[in-house]
Amino acid sequence: ACVRGCVRACVRACVVCVVMAWRLAYARASHVAAAAHPDEMTPSNSLAGNCNQCSWHVQCDDDSGERKAVHAAAREAFWAERDATTCWSVPMGRDEYMMPWLGLRESGLSEAIARARQRGRTVLLVDNSAHKVIDTFYQHRCAQVIEAKKMVMDVSTGARSHQAVMDEARAKLVNAMRYGHTMYFRLSNTACPFSNKFSSPTQLPLALFDQQVVADLFDRYCAEDSNLFGADHALAQVLLESDTEDGIFRPRRGFEVVLCTHFGLDDYEHFLARCLPMNKLQAIRPVVIQRRQPSNCRNGDGLIASG
């Protein structure tokens, strides 16, 4: 048995070495071909039409200034196109076709969220996917989830009082700030009236939907000698003395506010206009994109999902 195990391990190691050697030889041959026939390795040929990102990697494999310039121009054009729309449509995952400048741990969604916050906007995700992939995504993250539809239904049916619903929301907000979690508002297909009925300065402030207020929280109250409890910040009013440690409360970095609606692109503004401060929000529609690539660009059956 020991001999058979050793033989199997040796065979597997040999197979791995052969595959790696073949890939290295193929890459070197591609570079030689690119140098000998540069016109045939541009994204205008048939291979690039199906797998243009692979062509760009062959042509600009090193971190040359040319490659950086191409990516910078593509990035500028990409976002210029989206800035012309109310709702940004971006790949949810790392899509090398549409966004070739992304790093290994970056995605279209993460860049869109960062860009929205740089502009002082809170993120409103528009999820029209069949399986509600955004909700699933945030269920696997450290998030305090506000079920907006349940809030409305519980109060309207009498299952819970309005005070109980708001107290629960306050507790989740405090925990999100304390532990650096995402405050995730799952709006579903409901227009929950946060602008009036379901907001309160001492429980769920409307200022929570203002990204500049959240950013100010980190600028002023995350240092060791700072204290949010009793401060003049808009979110300080939700804190009770029982939420503090010896009268001190400091929010942790990582706290963020994200909203997600299931309304369609043609409907979400109409339904949410009276419920949320839409001028403080940036709508983003993450898209899961699937493409087929030639086998020499990706392993497997060639089916690639960017999300």
CSV table of C-alpha atoms in Angstrom, one decimal:
chain,number,residue,atom,x,y,z
A,1,ALA,CA,0.0,0.0,0.0
A,2,CYS,CA,2.8,2.4,0.9
A,3,VAL,CA,4.6,1.6,-2.5
A,4,ARG,CA,1.4,2.2,-4.4
A,5,GLY,CA,0.9,5.5,-2.6
A,6,CYS,CA,4.4,6.7,-3.4
A,7,VAL,CA,3.9,5.7,-7.1
A,8,ARG,CA,0.7,7.6,-7.4
A,9,ALA,CA,2.3,10.7,-5.8
A,10,CYS,CA,5.2,10.5,-8.2
A,11,VAL,CA,2.9,10.2,-11.2
A,12,ARG,CA,0.9,13.2,-10.1
A,13,ALA,CA,4.0,15.2,-9.6
A,14,CYS,CA,5.3,14.3,-13.1
A,15,VAL,CA,1.9,15.3,-14.7
A,16,VAL,CA,2.0,18.7,-12.9
A,17,CYS,CA,5.6,19.3,-14.2
A,18,VAL,CA,4.7,18.4,-17.7
A,19,VAL,CA,1.6,20.7,-17.7
A,20,MET,CA,3.7,23.6,-16.3
A,21,ALA,CA,6.4,23.0,-18.9
A,22,TRP,CA,3.8,23.0,-21.7
A,23,ARG,CA,2.3,26.3,-20.4
A,24,LEU,CA,5.7,28.0,-20.2
A,25,ALA,CA,6.6,26.8,-23.7
A,26,TYR,CA,3.2,28.1,-25.0
A,27,ALA,CA,3.7,31.5,-23.4
A,28,ARG,CA,7.2,31.9,-24.9
A,29,ALA,CA,5.9,30.9,-28.3
A,30,SER,CA,3.1,33.4,-28.0
A,31,HIS,CA,5.6,36.2,-27.3
A,32,VAL,CA,7.8,35.2,-30.2
A,33,ALA,CA,4.7,35.2,-32.5
A,34,ALA,CA,3.7,38.6,-31.1
A,35,ALA,CA,7.1,40.0,-31.9
A,36,ALA,CA,7.2,38.5,-35.4
A,37,HIS,CA,3.7,39.4,-36.4
A,38,PRO,CA,2.5,42.3,-34.2
A,39,ASP,CA,-0.5,43.1,-36.5
A,40,GLU,CA,-1.9,39.7,-35.9
A,41,MET,CA,-1.9,40.0,-32.1
A,42,THR,CA,-4.0,43.1,-31.8
A,43,PRO,CA,-7.6,43.0,-30.5
A,44,SER,CA,-9.0,43.3,-34.0
A,45,ASN,CA,-8.5,39.7,-35.0
A,46,SER,CA,-11.0,36.9,-34.6
A,47,LEU,CA,-9.4,35.6,-31.4
A,48,ALA,CA,-9.5,39.0,-29.8
A,49,GLY,CA,-13.1,39.4,-30.8
A,50,ASN,CA,-13.9,36.4,-28.6
A,51,CYS,CA,-11.2,36.8,-26.0
A,52,ASN,CA,-9.8,40.3,-26.4
A,53,GLN,CA,-8.4,40.4,-22.9
A,54,CYS,CA,-6.2,37.4,-23.6
A,55,SER,CA,-4.8,39.3,-26.6
A,56,TRP,CA,-4.1,42.3,-24.6
A,57,HIS,CA,-2.2,40.2,-22.0
A,58,VAL,CA,-0.1,38.7,-24.8
A,59,GLN,CA,0.6,42.0,-26.4
A,60,CYS,CA,1.3,43.9,-23.1
A,61,ASP,CA,2.3,41.1,-20.7
A,62,ASP,CA,4.7,43.3,-18.7
A,63,ASP,CA,3.7,46.4,-16.7
A,64,SER,CA,4.8,48.7,-19.5
A,65,GLY,CA,3.7,52.3,-19.7
A,66,GLU,CA,1.8,51.4,-22.9
A,67,ARG,CA,-0.3,48.9,-21.1
A,68,LYS,CA,-1.0,51.3,-18.2
A,69,ALA,CA,-2.0,54.0,-20.7
A,70,VAL,CA,-4.4,51.6,-22.5
A,71,HIS,CA,-6.0,50.6,-19.2
A,72,ALA,CA,-6.3,54.2,-18.0
A,73,ALA,CA,-8.0,55.2,-21.2
A,74,ALA,CA,-10.4,52.2,-21.0
A,75,ARG,CA,-11.2,53.0,-17.4
A,76,GLU,CA,-11.9,56.7,-18.1
A,77,ALA,CA,-14.2,55.7,-21.1
A,78,PHE,CA,-15.9,53.1,-19.0
A,79,TRP,CA,-16.9,55.5,-16.2
A,80,ALA,CA,-17.7,58.4,-18.5
A,81,GLU,CA,-20.3,56.2,-20.1
A,82,ARG,CA,-21.8,55.3,-16.7
A,83,ASP,CA,-21.7,58.8,-15.4
A,84,ALA,CA,-24.1,59.7,-18.2
A,85,THR,CA,-26.7,57.4,-16.6
A,86,THR,CA,-28.6,57.6,-13.4
A,87,CYS,CA,-27.9,53.9,-12.5
A,88,TRP,CA,-24.4,52.5,-13.1
A,89,SER,CA,-24.4,49.0,-14.6
A,90,VAL,CA,-21.3,47.2,-13.7
A,91,PRO,CA,-20.0,43.5,-13.5
A,92,MET,CA,-20.5,42.1,-10.1
A,93,GLY,CA,-17.3,40.2,-10.2
A,94,ARG,CA,-13.9,40.7,-11.8
A,95,ASP,CA,-14.6,41.0,-15.5
A,96,GLU,CA,-11.4,41.2,-17.5
A,97,TYR,CA,-13.2,42.1,-20.7
A,98,MET,CA,-15.2,45.2,-19.5
A,99,MET,CA,-12.7,46.3,-16.7
A,100,PRO,CA,-9.2,44.9,-17.6
A,101,TRP,CA,-7.5,47.3,-15.1
A,102,LEU,CA,-9.0,45.5,-12.0
A,103,GLY,CA,-6.5,43.9,-9.7
A,104,LEU,CA,-6.8,40.2,-8.6
A,105,ARG,CA,-8.9,41.0,-5.5
A,106,GLU,CA,-10.9,43.8,-7.1
A,107,SER,CA,-14.3,43.5,-8.7
A,108,GLY,CA,-16.6,45.8,-10.7
A,109,LEU,CA,-19.0,46.1,-7.8
A,110,SER,CA,-16.2,47.0,-5.3
A,111,GLU,CA,-14.8,49.7,-7.6
A,112,ALA,CA,-18.3,51.1,-8.2
A,113,ILE,CA,-19.0,51.3,-4.5
A,114,ALA,CA,-15.7,53.0,-3.8
A,115,ARG,CA,-16.3,55.5,-6.6
A,116,ALA,CA,-19.8,56.3,-5.3
A,117,ARG,CA,-18.5,56.9,-1.8
A,118,GLN,CA,-15.7,59.1,-3.1
A,119,ARG,CA,-18.4,61.3,-4.5
A,120,GLY,CA,-20.2,61.4,-1.1
A,121,ARG,CA,-23.0,59.0,-2.2
A,122,THR,CA,-24.6,56.1,-0.3
A,123,VAL,CA,-24.9,53.0,-2.4
A,124,LEU,CA,-28.3,51.8,-3.6
A,125,LEU,CA,-28.0,48.4,-5.3
A,126,VAL,CA,-30.6,47.5,-7.9
A,127,ASP,CA,-30.9,43.7,-8.0
A,128,ASN,CA,-33.1,42.3,-10.7
A,129,SER,CA,-31.4,38.9,-10.8
A,130,ALA,CA,-33.5,35.8,-10.6
A,131,HIS,CA,-31.8,34.4,-7.5
A,132,LYS,CA,-31.2,37.8,-5.8
A,133,VAL,CA,-27.5,37.4,-5.8
A,134,ILE,CA,-26.9,40.7,-3.9
A,135,ASP,CA,-28.9,39.5,-0.9
A,136,THR,CA,-27.0,36.2,-0.9
A,137,PHE,CA,-23.7,38.1,-1.2
A,138,TYR,CA,-24.3,40.2,1.9
A,139,GLN,CA,-25.7,37.3,3.8
A,140,HIS,CA,-22.2,35.8,3.8
A,141,ARG,CA,-20.6,39.0,5.1
A,142,CYS,CA,-20.6,40.7,8.5
A,143,ALA,CA,-23.8,42.6,8.1
A,144,GLN,CA,-26.7,43.9,10.3
A,145,VAL,CA,-29.7,43.4,8.0
A,146,ILE,CA,-32.7,45.7,8.2
A,147,GLU,CA,-35.7,43.9,6.6
A,148,ALA,CA,-37.6,46.8,5.3
A,149,LYS,CA,-40.6,44.8,4.0
A,150,LYS,CA,-40.9,43.0,7.3
A,151,MET,CA,-40.9,46.3,9.2
A,152,VAL,CA,-43.8,47.6,7.1
A,153,MET,CA,-45.8,44.3,7.3
A,154,ASP,CA,-45.3,43.9,11.1
A,155,VAL,CA,-46.5,47.3,11.9
A,156,SER,CA,-49.4,47.2,9.4
A,157,THR,CA,-50.6,43.8,10.6
A,158,GLY,CA,-50.0,44.5,14.3
A,159,ALA,CA,-47.5,41.7,14.7
A,160,ARG,CA,-45.2,44.2,16.3
A,161,SER,CA,-45.5,47.8,17.5
A,162,HIS,CA,-43.8,50.6,15.7
A,163,GLN,CA,-41.7,51.2,18.8
A,164,ALA,CA,-40.5,47.6,18.9
A,165,VAL,CA,-39.6,47.7,15.2
A,166,MET,CA,-37.6,50.9,15.7
A,167,ASP,CA,-35.9,49.7,18.8
A,168,GLU,CA,-34.6,46.6,16.9
A,169,ALA,CA,-33.3,48.9,14.1
A,170,ARG,CA,-31.5,51.0,16.7
A,171,ALA,CA,-29.9,48.0,18.2
A,172,LYS,CA,-28.6,46.8,14.8
A,173,LEU,CA,-27.3,50.3,14.0
A,174,VAL,CA,-25.4,50.4,17.3
A,175,ASN,CA,-23.9,46.9,16.7
A,176,ALA,CA,-22.9,47.8,13.1
A,177,MET,CA,-21.0,50.8,14.4
A,178,ARG,CA,-19.5,49.0,17.3
A,179,TYR,CA,-18.2,46.0,15.3
A,180,GLY,CA,-17.5,47.7,12.0
A,181,HIS,CA,-20.3,45.8,10.1
A,182,THR,CA,-22.3,46.6,7.1
A,183,MET,CA,-25.7,48.2,7.8
A,184,TYR,CA,-27.6,46.4,5.0
A,185,PHE,CA,-31.1,47.7,4.2
A,186,ARG,CA,-32.9,44.9,2.3
A,187,LEU,CA,-35.7,46.9,0.7
A,188,SER,CA,-37.0,43.9,-1.4
A,189,ASN,CA,-40.0,45.1,-3.5
A,190,THR,CA,-41.3,47.4,-0.9
A,191,ALA,CA,-41.2,51.2,-0.7
A,192,CYS,CA,-40.6,51.5,3.0
A,193,PRO,CA,-41.2,55.2,4.1
A,194,PHE,CA,-37.9,55.9,5.8
A,195,SER,CA,-38.2,59.6,5.1
A,196,ASN,CA,-40.9,59.9,7.7
A,197,LYS,CA,-42.5,56.9,9.4
A,198,PHE,CA,-39.5,54.7,9.8
A,199,SER,CA,-36.8,57.2,10.8
A,200,SER,CA,-36.0,58.9,14.1
A,201,PRO,CA,-33.1,60.9,15.4
A,202,THR,CA,-32.7,58.7,18.4
A,203,GLN,CA,-33.4,55.3,16.7
A,204,LEU,CA,-32.8,55.3,13.0
A,205,PRO,CA,-31.6,58.8,11.8
A,206,LEU,CA,-32.3,59.8,8.3
A,207,ALA,CA,-28.8,61.2,8.2
A,208,LEU,CA,-27.6,57.6,8.1
A,209,PHE,CA,-28.3,57.6,4.3
A,210,ASP,CA,-25.8,60.5,3.9
A,211,GLN,CA,-22.3,59.1,3.1
A,212,GLN,CA,-20.7,62.3,4.2
A,213,VAL,CA,-22.1,61.9,7.7
A,214,VAL,CA,-20.8,58.3,7.8
A,215,ALA,CA,-17.3,59.4,6.5
A,216,ASP,CA,-17.3,62.2,9.2
A,217,LEU,CA,-17.8,59.4,11.8
A,218,PHE,CA,-14.4,57.9,11.0
A,219,ASP,CA,-12.6,61.2,10.6
A,220,ARG,CA,-13.6,62.4,14.1
A,221,TYR,CA,-14.5,59.5,16.4
A,222,CYS,CA,-12.3,56.5,15.6
A,223,ALA,CA,-9.1,57.7,17.4
A,224,GLU,CA,-8.2,56.4,20.8
A,225,ASP,CA,-8.9,59.7,22.5
A,226,SER,CA,-12.3,60.2,20.9
A,227,ASN,CA,-15.8,59.4,22.1
A,228,LEU,CA,-19.0,59.4,20.0
A,229,PHE,CA,-21.3,59.2,23.1
A,230,GLY,CA,-22.6,62.6,23.9
A,231,ALA,CA,-21.0,64.2,20.8
A,232,ASP,CA,-22.7,66.6,18.4
A,233,HIS,CA,-22.7,64.0,15.6
A,234,ALA,CA,-26.0,63.0,13.9
A,235,LEU,CA,-25.5,59.4,14.8
A,236,ALA,CA,-24.5,60.0,18.4
A,237,GLN,CA,-28.2,60.5,19.4
A,238,VAL,CA,-29.0,56.8,19.0
A,239,LEU,CA,-26.5,55.8,21.7
A,240,LEU,CA,-27.6,55.0,25.2
A,241,GLU,CA,-25.3,54.8,28.2
A,242,SER,CA,-25.8,51.0,28.2
A,243,ASP,CA,-24.2,50.9,24.8
A,244,THR,CA,-20.9,52.3,26.1
A,245,GLU,CA,-18.0,51.0,28.0
A,246,ASP,CA,-17.4,53.3,30.9
A,247,GLY,CA,-19.2,56.1,29.0
A,248,ILE,CA,-17.1,55.7,25.9
A,249,PHE,CA,-18.2,54.5,22.4
A,250,ARG,CA,-15.9,54.5,19.4
A,251,PRO,CA,-17.2,53.2,16.0
A,252,ARG,CA,-15.0,50.8,14.2
A,253,ARG,CA,-13.8,51.2,10.7
A,254,GLY,CA,-15.6,48.9,8.3
A,255,PHE,CA,-19.0,50.3,9.2
A,256,GLU,CA,-20.9,51.2,6.0
A,257,VAL,CA,-24.4,51.6,4.8
A,258,VAL,CA,-25.7,49.7,1.8
A,259,LEU,CA,-29.3,49.6,0.4
A,260,CYS,CA,-30.7,47.0,-2.0
A,261,THR,CA,-34.0,47.1,-3.9
A,262,HIS,CA,-35.6,44.5,-6.1
A,263,PHE,CA,-37.6,47.1,-8.1
A,264,GLY,CA,-36.7,47.2,-11.8
A,265,LEU,CA,-34.6,49.8,-13.5
A,266,ASP,CA,-37.7,51.6,-14.8
A,267,ASP,CA,-39.5,51.5,-11.4
A,268,TYR,CA,-37.1,52.0,-8.5
A,269,GLU,CA,-36.9,55.8,-8.7
A,270,HIS,CA,-40.7,56.2,-8.9
A,271,PHE,CA,-41.4,54.0,-5.9
A,272,LEU,CA,-38.5,55.2,-3.7
A,273,ALA,CA,-38.6,58.9,-4.4
A,274,ARG,CA,-40.8,59.7,-1.4
A,275,CYS,CA,-39.2,57.1,0.8
A,276,LEU,CA,-35.5,57.9,0.7
A,277,PRO,CA,-33.3,60.9,0.1
A,278,MET,CA,-32.5,59.9,-3.5
A,279,ASN,CA,-30.2,62.9,-4.0
A,280,LYS,CA,-27.9,61.3,-1.4
A,281,LEU,CA,-27.9,57.9,-3.2
A,282,GLN,CA,-26.0,56.4,-6.1
A,283,ALA,CA,-27.9,53.6,-7.9
A,284,ILE,CA,-25.7,50.7,-9.0
A,285,ARG,CA,-26.9,47.6,-10.9
A,286,PRO,CA,-24.5,44.7,-10.5
A,287,VAL,CA,-24.6,42.2,-13.4
A,288,VAL,CA,-23.5,38.6,-13.5
A,289,ILE,CA,-22.0,38.2,-17.0
A,290,GLN,CA,-21.3,34.8,-18.6
A,291,ARG,CA,-19.1,34.4,-21.7
A,292,ARG,CA,-17.5,31.6,-23.6
A,293,GLN,CA,-13.8,31.8,-24.3
A,294,PRO,CA,-11.4,29.8,-26.4
A,295,SER,CA,-9.8,26.8,-24.6
A,296,ASN,CA,-6.3,28.4,-24.9
A,297,CYS,CA,-7.4,31.3,-22.8
A,298,ARG,CA,-9.2,29.5,-20.0
A,299,ASN,CA,-9.3,26.0,-18.7
A,300,GLY,CA,-12.5,23.9,-18.4
A,301,ASP,CA,-15.5,24.3,-20.8
A,302,GLY,CA,-14.6,27.9,-21.4
A,303,LEU,CA,-17.7,29.3,-19.6
A,304,ILE,CA,-16.7,32.3,-17.5
A,305,ALA,CA,-18.9,34.1,-15.0
A,306,SER,CA,-17.7,37.6,-14.0
A,307,GLY,CA,-19.9,37.6,-10.9
